Short mmCIF file of C-alpha atoms in Angstrom, two decimals:
data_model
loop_
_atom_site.label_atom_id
_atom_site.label_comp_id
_atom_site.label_asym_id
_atom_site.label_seq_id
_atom_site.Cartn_x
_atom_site.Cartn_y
_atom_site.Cartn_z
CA UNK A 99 -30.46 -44.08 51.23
CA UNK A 100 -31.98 -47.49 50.22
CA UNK A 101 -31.08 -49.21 46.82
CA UNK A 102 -34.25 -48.33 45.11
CA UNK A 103 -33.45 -44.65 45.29
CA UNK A 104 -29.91 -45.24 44.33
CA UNK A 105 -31.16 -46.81 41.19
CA UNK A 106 -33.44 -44.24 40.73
CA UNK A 107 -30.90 -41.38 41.08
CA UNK A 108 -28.04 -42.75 39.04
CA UNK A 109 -30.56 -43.29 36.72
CA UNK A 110 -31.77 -39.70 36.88
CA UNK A 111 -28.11 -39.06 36.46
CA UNK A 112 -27.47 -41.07 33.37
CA UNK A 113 -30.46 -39.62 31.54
CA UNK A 114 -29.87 -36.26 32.22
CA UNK A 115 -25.76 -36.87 30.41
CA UNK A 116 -27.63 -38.36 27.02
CA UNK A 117 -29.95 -35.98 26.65
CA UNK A 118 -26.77 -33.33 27.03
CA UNK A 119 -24.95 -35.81 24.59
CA UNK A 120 -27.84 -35.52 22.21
CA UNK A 121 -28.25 -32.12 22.29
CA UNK A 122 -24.72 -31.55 21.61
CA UNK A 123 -24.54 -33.57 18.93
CA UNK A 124 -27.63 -32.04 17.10
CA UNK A 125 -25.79 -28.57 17.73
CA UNK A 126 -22.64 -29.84 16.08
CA UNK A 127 -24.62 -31.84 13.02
CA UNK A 128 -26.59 -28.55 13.10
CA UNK A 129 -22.80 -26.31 13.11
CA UNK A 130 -21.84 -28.37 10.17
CA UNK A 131 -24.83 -27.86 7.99
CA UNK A 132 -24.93 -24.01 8.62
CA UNK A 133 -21.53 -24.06 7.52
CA UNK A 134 -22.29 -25.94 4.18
CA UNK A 135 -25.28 -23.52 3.63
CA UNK A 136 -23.47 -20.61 4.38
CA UNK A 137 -21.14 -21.18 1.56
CA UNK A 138 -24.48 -22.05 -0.56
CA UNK A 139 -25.76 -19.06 -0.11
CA UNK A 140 -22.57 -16.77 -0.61
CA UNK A 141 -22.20 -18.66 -4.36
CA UNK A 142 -25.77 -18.20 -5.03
CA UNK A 143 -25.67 -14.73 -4.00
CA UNK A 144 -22.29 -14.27 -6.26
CA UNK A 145 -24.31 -16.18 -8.87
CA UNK A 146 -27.59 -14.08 -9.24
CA UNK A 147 -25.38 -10.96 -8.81
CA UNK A 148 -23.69 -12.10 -12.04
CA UNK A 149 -26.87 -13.20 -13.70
CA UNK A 150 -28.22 -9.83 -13.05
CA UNK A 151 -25.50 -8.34 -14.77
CA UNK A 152 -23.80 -6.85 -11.91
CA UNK A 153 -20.07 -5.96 -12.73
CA UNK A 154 -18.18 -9.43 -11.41
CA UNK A 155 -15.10 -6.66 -9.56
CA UNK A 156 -18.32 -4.75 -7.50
CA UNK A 157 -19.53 -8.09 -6.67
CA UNK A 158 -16.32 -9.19 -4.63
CA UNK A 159 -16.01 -5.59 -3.38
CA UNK A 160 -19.42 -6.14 -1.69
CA UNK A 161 -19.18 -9.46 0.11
CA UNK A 162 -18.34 -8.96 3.77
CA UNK A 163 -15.37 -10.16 5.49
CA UNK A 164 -17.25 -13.50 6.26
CA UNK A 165 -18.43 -14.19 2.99
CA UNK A 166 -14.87 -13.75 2.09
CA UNK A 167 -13.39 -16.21 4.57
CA UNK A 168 -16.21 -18.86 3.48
CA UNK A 169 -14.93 -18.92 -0.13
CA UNK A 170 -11.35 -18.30 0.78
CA UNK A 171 -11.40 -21.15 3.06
CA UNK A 172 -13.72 -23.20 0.24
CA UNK A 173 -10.75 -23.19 -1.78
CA UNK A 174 -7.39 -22.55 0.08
CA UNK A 175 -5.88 -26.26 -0.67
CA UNK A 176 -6.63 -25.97 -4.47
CA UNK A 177 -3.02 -26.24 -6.02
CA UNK A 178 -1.78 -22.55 -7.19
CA UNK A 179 -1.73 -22.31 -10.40
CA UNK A 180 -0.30 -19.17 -12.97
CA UNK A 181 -0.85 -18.17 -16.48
CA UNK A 182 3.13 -18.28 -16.90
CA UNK A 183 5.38 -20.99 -18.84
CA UNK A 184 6.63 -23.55 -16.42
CA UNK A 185 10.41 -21.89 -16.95
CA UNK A 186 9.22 -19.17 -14.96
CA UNK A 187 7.27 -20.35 -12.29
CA UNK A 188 10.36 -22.52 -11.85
CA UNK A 189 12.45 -19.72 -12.00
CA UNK A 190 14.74 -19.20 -9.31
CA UNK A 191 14.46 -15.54 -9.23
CA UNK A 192 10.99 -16.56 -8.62
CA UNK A 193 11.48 -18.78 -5.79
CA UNK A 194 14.23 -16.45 -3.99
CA UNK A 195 11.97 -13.71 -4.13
CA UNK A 196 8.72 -15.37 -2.28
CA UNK A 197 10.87 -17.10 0.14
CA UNK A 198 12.13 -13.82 1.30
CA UNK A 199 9.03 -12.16 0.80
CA UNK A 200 7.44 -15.00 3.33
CA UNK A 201 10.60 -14.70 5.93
CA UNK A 202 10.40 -11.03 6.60
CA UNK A 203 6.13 -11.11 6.85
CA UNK A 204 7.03 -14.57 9.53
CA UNK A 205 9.67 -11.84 11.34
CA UNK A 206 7.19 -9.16 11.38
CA UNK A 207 4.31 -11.83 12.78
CA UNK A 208 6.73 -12.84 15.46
CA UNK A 209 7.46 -9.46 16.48
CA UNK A 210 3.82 -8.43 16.65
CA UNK A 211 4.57 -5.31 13.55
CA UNK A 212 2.33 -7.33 10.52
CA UNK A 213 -0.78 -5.30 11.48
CA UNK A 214 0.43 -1.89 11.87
CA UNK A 215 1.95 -1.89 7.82
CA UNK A 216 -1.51 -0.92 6.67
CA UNK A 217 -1.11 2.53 8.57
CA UNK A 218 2.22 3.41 7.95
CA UNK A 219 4.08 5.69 5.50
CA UNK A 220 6.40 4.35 2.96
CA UNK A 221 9.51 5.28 4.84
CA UNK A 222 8.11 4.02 7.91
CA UNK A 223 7.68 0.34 6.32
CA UNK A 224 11.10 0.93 4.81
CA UNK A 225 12.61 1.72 8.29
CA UNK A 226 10.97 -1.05 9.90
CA UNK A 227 12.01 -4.03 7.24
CA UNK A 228 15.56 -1.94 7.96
CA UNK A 229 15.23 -3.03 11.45
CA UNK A 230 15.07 -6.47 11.03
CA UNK A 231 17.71 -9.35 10.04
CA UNK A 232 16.88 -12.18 7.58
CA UNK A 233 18.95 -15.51 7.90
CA UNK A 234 19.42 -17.51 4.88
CA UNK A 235 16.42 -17.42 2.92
CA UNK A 236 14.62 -21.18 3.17
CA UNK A 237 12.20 -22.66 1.14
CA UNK A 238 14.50 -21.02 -2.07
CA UNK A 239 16.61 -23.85 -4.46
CA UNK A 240 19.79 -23.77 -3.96
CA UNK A 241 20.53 -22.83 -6.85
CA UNK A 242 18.95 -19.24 -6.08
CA UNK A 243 21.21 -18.80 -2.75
CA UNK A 244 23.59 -16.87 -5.43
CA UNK A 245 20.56 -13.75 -5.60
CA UNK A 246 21.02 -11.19 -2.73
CA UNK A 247 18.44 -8.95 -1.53
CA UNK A 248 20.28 -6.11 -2.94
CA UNK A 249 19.94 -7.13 -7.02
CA UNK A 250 18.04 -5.89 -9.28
CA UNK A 251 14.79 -7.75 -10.19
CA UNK A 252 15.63 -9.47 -13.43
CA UNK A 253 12.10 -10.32 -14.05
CA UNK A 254 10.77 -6.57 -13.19
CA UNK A 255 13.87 -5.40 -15.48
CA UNK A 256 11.92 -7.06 -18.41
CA UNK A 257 8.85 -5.42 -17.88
CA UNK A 258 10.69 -1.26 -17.15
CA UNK A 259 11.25 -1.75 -13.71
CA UNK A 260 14.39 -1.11 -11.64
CA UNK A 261 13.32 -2.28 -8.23
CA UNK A 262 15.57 -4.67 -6.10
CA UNK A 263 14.18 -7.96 -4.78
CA UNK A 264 14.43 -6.17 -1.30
CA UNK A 265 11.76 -3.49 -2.60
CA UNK A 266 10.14 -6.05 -4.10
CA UNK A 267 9.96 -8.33 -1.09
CA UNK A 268 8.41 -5.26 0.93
CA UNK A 269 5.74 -4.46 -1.56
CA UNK A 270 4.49 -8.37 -1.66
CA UNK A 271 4.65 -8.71 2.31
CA UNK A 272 2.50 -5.60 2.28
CA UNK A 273 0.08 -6.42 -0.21
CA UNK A 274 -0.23 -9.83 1.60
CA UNK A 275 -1.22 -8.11 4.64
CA UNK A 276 -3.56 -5.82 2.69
CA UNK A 277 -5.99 -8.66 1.36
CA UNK A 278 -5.43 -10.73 4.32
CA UNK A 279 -3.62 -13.26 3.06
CA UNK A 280 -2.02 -14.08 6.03
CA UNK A 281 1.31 -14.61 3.98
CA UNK A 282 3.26 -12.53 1.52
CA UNK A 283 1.15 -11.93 -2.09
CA UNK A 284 2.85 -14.34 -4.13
CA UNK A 285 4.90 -13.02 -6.97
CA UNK A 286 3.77 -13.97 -10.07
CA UNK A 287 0.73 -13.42 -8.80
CA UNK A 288 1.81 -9.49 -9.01
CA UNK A 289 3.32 -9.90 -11.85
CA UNK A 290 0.06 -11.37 -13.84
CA UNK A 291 -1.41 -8.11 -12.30
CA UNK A 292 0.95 -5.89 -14.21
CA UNK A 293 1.06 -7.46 -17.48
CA UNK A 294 -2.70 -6.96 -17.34
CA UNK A 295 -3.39 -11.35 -17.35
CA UNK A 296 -5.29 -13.16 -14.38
CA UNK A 297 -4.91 -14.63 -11.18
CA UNK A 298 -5.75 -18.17 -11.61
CA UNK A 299 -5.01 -19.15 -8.12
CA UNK A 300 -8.83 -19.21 -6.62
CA UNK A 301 -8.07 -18.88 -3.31
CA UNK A 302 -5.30 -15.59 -4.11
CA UNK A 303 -8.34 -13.99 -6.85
CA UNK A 304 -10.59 -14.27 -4.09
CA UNK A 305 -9.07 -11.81 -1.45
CA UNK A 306 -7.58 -9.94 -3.98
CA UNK A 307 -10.87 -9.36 -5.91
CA UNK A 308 -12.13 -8.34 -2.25
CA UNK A 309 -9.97 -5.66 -1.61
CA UNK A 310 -8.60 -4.69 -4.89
CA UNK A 311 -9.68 -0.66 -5.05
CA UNK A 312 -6.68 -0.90 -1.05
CA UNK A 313 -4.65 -3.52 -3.54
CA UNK A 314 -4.45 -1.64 -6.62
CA UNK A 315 -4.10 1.59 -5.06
CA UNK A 316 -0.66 0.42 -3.60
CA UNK A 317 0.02 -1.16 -6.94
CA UNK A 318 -0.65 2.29 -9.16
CA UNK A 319 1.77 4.07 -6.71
CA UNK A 320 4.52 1.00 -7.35
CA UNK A 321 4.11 0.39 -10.86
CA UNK A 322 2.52 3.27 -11.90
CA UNK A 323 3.19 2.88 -15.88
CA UNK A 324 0.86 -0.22 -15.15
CA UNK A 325 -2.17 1.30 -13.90
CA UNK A 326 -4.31 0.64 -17.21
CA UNK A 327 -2.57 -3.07 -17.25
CA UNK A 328 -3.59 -3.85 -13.65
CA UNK A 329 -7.34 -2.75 -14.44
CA UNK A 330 -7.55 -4.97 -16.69
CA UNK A 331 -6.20 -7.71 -14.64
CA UNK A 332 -8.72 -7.00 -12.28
CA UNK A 333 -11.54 -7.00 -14.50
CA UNK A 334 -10.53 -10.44 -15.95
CA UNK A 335 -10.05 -12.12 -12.42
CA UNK A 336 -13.52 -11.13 -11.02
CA UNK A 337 -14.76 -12.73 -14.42
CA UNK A 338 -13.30 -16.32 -14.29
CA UNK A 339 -13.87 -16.34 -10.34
CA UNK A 340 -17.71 -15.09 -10.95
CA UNK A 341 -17.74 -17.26 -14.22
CA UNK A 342 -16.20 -20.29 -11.72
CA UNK A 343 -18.84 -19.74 -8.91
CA UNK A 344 -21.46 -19.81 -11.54
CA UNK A 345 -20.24 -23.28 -12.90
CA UNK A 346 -17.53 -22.76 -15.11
CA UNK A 347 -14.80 -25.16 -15.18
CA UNK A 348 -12.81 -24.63 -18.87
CA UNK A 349 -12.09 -21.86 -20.50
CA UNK A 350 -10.75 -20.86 -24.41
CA UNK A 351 -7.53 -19.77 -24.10
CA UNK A 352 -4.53 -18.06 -26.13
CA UNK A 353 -0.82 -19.08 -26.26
CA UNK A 354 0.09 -15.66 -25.47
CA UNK A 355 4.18 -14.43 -25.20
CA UNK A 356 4.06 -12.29 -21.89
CA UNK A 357 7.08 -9.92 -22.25
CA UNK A 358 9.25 -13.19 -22.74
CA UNK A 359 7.56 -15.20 -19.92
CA UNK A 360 5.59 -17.19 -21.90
CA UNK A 361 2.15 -19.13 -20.89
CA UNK A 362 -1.23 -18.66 -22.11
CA UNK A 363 -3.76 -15.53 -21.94
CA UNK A 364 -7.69 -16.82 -21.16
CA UNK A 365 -10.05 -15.91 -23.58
CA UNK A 366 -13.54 -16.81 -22.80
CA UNK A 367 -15.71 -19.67 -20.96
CA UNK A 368 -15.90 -22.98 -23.29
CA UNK A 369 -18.31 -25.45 -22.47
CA UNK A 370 -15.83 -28.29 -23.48
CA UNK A 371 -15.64 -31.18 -21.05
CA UNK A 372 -12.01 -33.19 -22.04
CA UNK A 373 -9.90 -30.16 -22.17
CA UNK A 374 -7.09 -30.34 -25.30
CA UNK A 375 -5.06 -28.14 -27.26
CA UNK A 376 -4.00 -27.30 -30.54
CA UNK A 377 -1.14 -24.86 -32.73
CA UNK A 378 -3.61 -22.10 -32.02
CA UNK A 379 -5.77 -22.03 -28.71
CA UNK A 380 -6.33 -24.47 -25.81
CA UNK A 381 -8.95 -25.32 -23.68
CA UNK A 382 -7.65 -24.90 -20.49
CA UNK A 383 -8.71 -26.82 -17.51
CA UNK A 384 -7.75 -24.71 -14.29
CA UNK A 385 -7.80 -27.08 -10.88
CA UNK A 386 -10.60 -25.33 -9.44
CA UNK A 387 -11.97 -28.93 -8.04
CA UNK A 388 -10.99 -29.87 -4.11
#
């Protein structure tokens, strides 16, 4: 083979990788922008939905799993945020409880069991959390090493309930796997649900707005005397996140006393842009932004 055609062919060779080069990077400018559109197009179809006065909890009930995932993932690194005083998110009841709520869902993972909870009976889920040993709960202060699986939920106490943090712990790995959280549902979280507040926590409302008639049907067989309470709570969270998607970023809110847990109960949309407060009502700012 003379020179000529080994010019020739390497050259061949070399055009034949950029066009492959371009191509691919069109496909992944082009995988990019669908992405960005996709999420366009799953807040403007949440936003005419809601401008068309279409209840905000059947909106989230009729998004697909993928429109689900796009706003989930849209907002999973927002902080997490609770309408609860800062005593009680920092309580460590609080922090006990999710940290063995979160080790028994990782056990189950490992063990290849999270997916099956869905389809099993009460006793069976009871039987299986039975089956399995939990080390020294991490992620939990020290401080709330003292609690033992076995107490009493103070917190639950408050509100007429005499489950133990073990029952407790199985009902939020459950839930977690019911919505897809892919961790345990947090546990103020639940407990906003059963006061009748919000979730505040975009990326939690979302999946739980999704699937709330599976949710809420495990949480009217658990807390029962809540049923009307939780409604409400479900009602309210569609509204701020379909209020959110639509633009909203503040909203009026009440200093509200919930059962002793203090924090604030939201109110309506404001159109106020500083945010501030007052003896009576604040405008409160929730960290929707990434």
């Amino acid at each position: 083979m003379n020179i000529k055609k080994v010019k020739r062919l390497m050259l061949c060779i070399l055009c034949t990788i950029f066009v492959f080069v371009q191509i691919d990077c069109v496909n992944m400018i082009a995988d990019e922008t669908a992405a960005e559109l996709t999420y366009s197009e799953v807040n403007k179809k949440i936003v005419e939905a809601y401008a068309n006065s279409v209840a905000p909890s059947e909106i989230f009930k009729s998004l697909t799993e993928e429109e689900v995932q796009i706003l989930y993932d849209y907002y999973v690194d927002v902080p997490a945020v609770t309408v609860f005083s800062e005593e009680i998110q920092n309580s460590d009841e609080v922090a006990y409880i999710d940290a063995l709520a979160n080790q028994y869902y990782d056990e189950l993972e490992r063990r290849g069991e999270i997916e099956n909870i869905p389809e099993m009976s009460q006793q069976e889920i009871d039987e299986l959390f039975d089956s399995i040993e939990v080390s020294m709960v991490p992620n939990a202060s020290r401080a709330a090493i003292c609690y033992e699986p076995e107490n009493p939920c103070a917190i639950l106490q408050i509100l007429g309930y005499t489950y133990t943090i073990l029952q407790v712990s199985k009902q939020l790995v459950t839930l977690g796997v019911t919505i897809g959280f892919s961790a345990a549902f947090p546990f103020l979280e639940l407990a906003a649900l059963i006061v009748g507040a919000v979730i505040i926590t975009m990326s939690v409302a979302i999946l739980y707005c999704a699937a709330a008639t599976a949710a809420n049907d495990l949480i009217f067989g658990w807390y029962y005397n809540s049923k009307t309470k939780v409604k409400e709570a479900n009602e309210t969270t569609a509204l701020v996140v379909a209020q959110h998607q639509s633009g909203a970023q503040f909203w009026e809110a009440f200093r509200r006393d919930w059962f002793g847990f203090g924090g604030i109960m939201q109110h309506v949309h404001a159109m106020y842009i500083e945010g501030g407060h007052g003896h009576t009502h604040i405008f409160y700012a929730i960290p929707f932004e990434i």
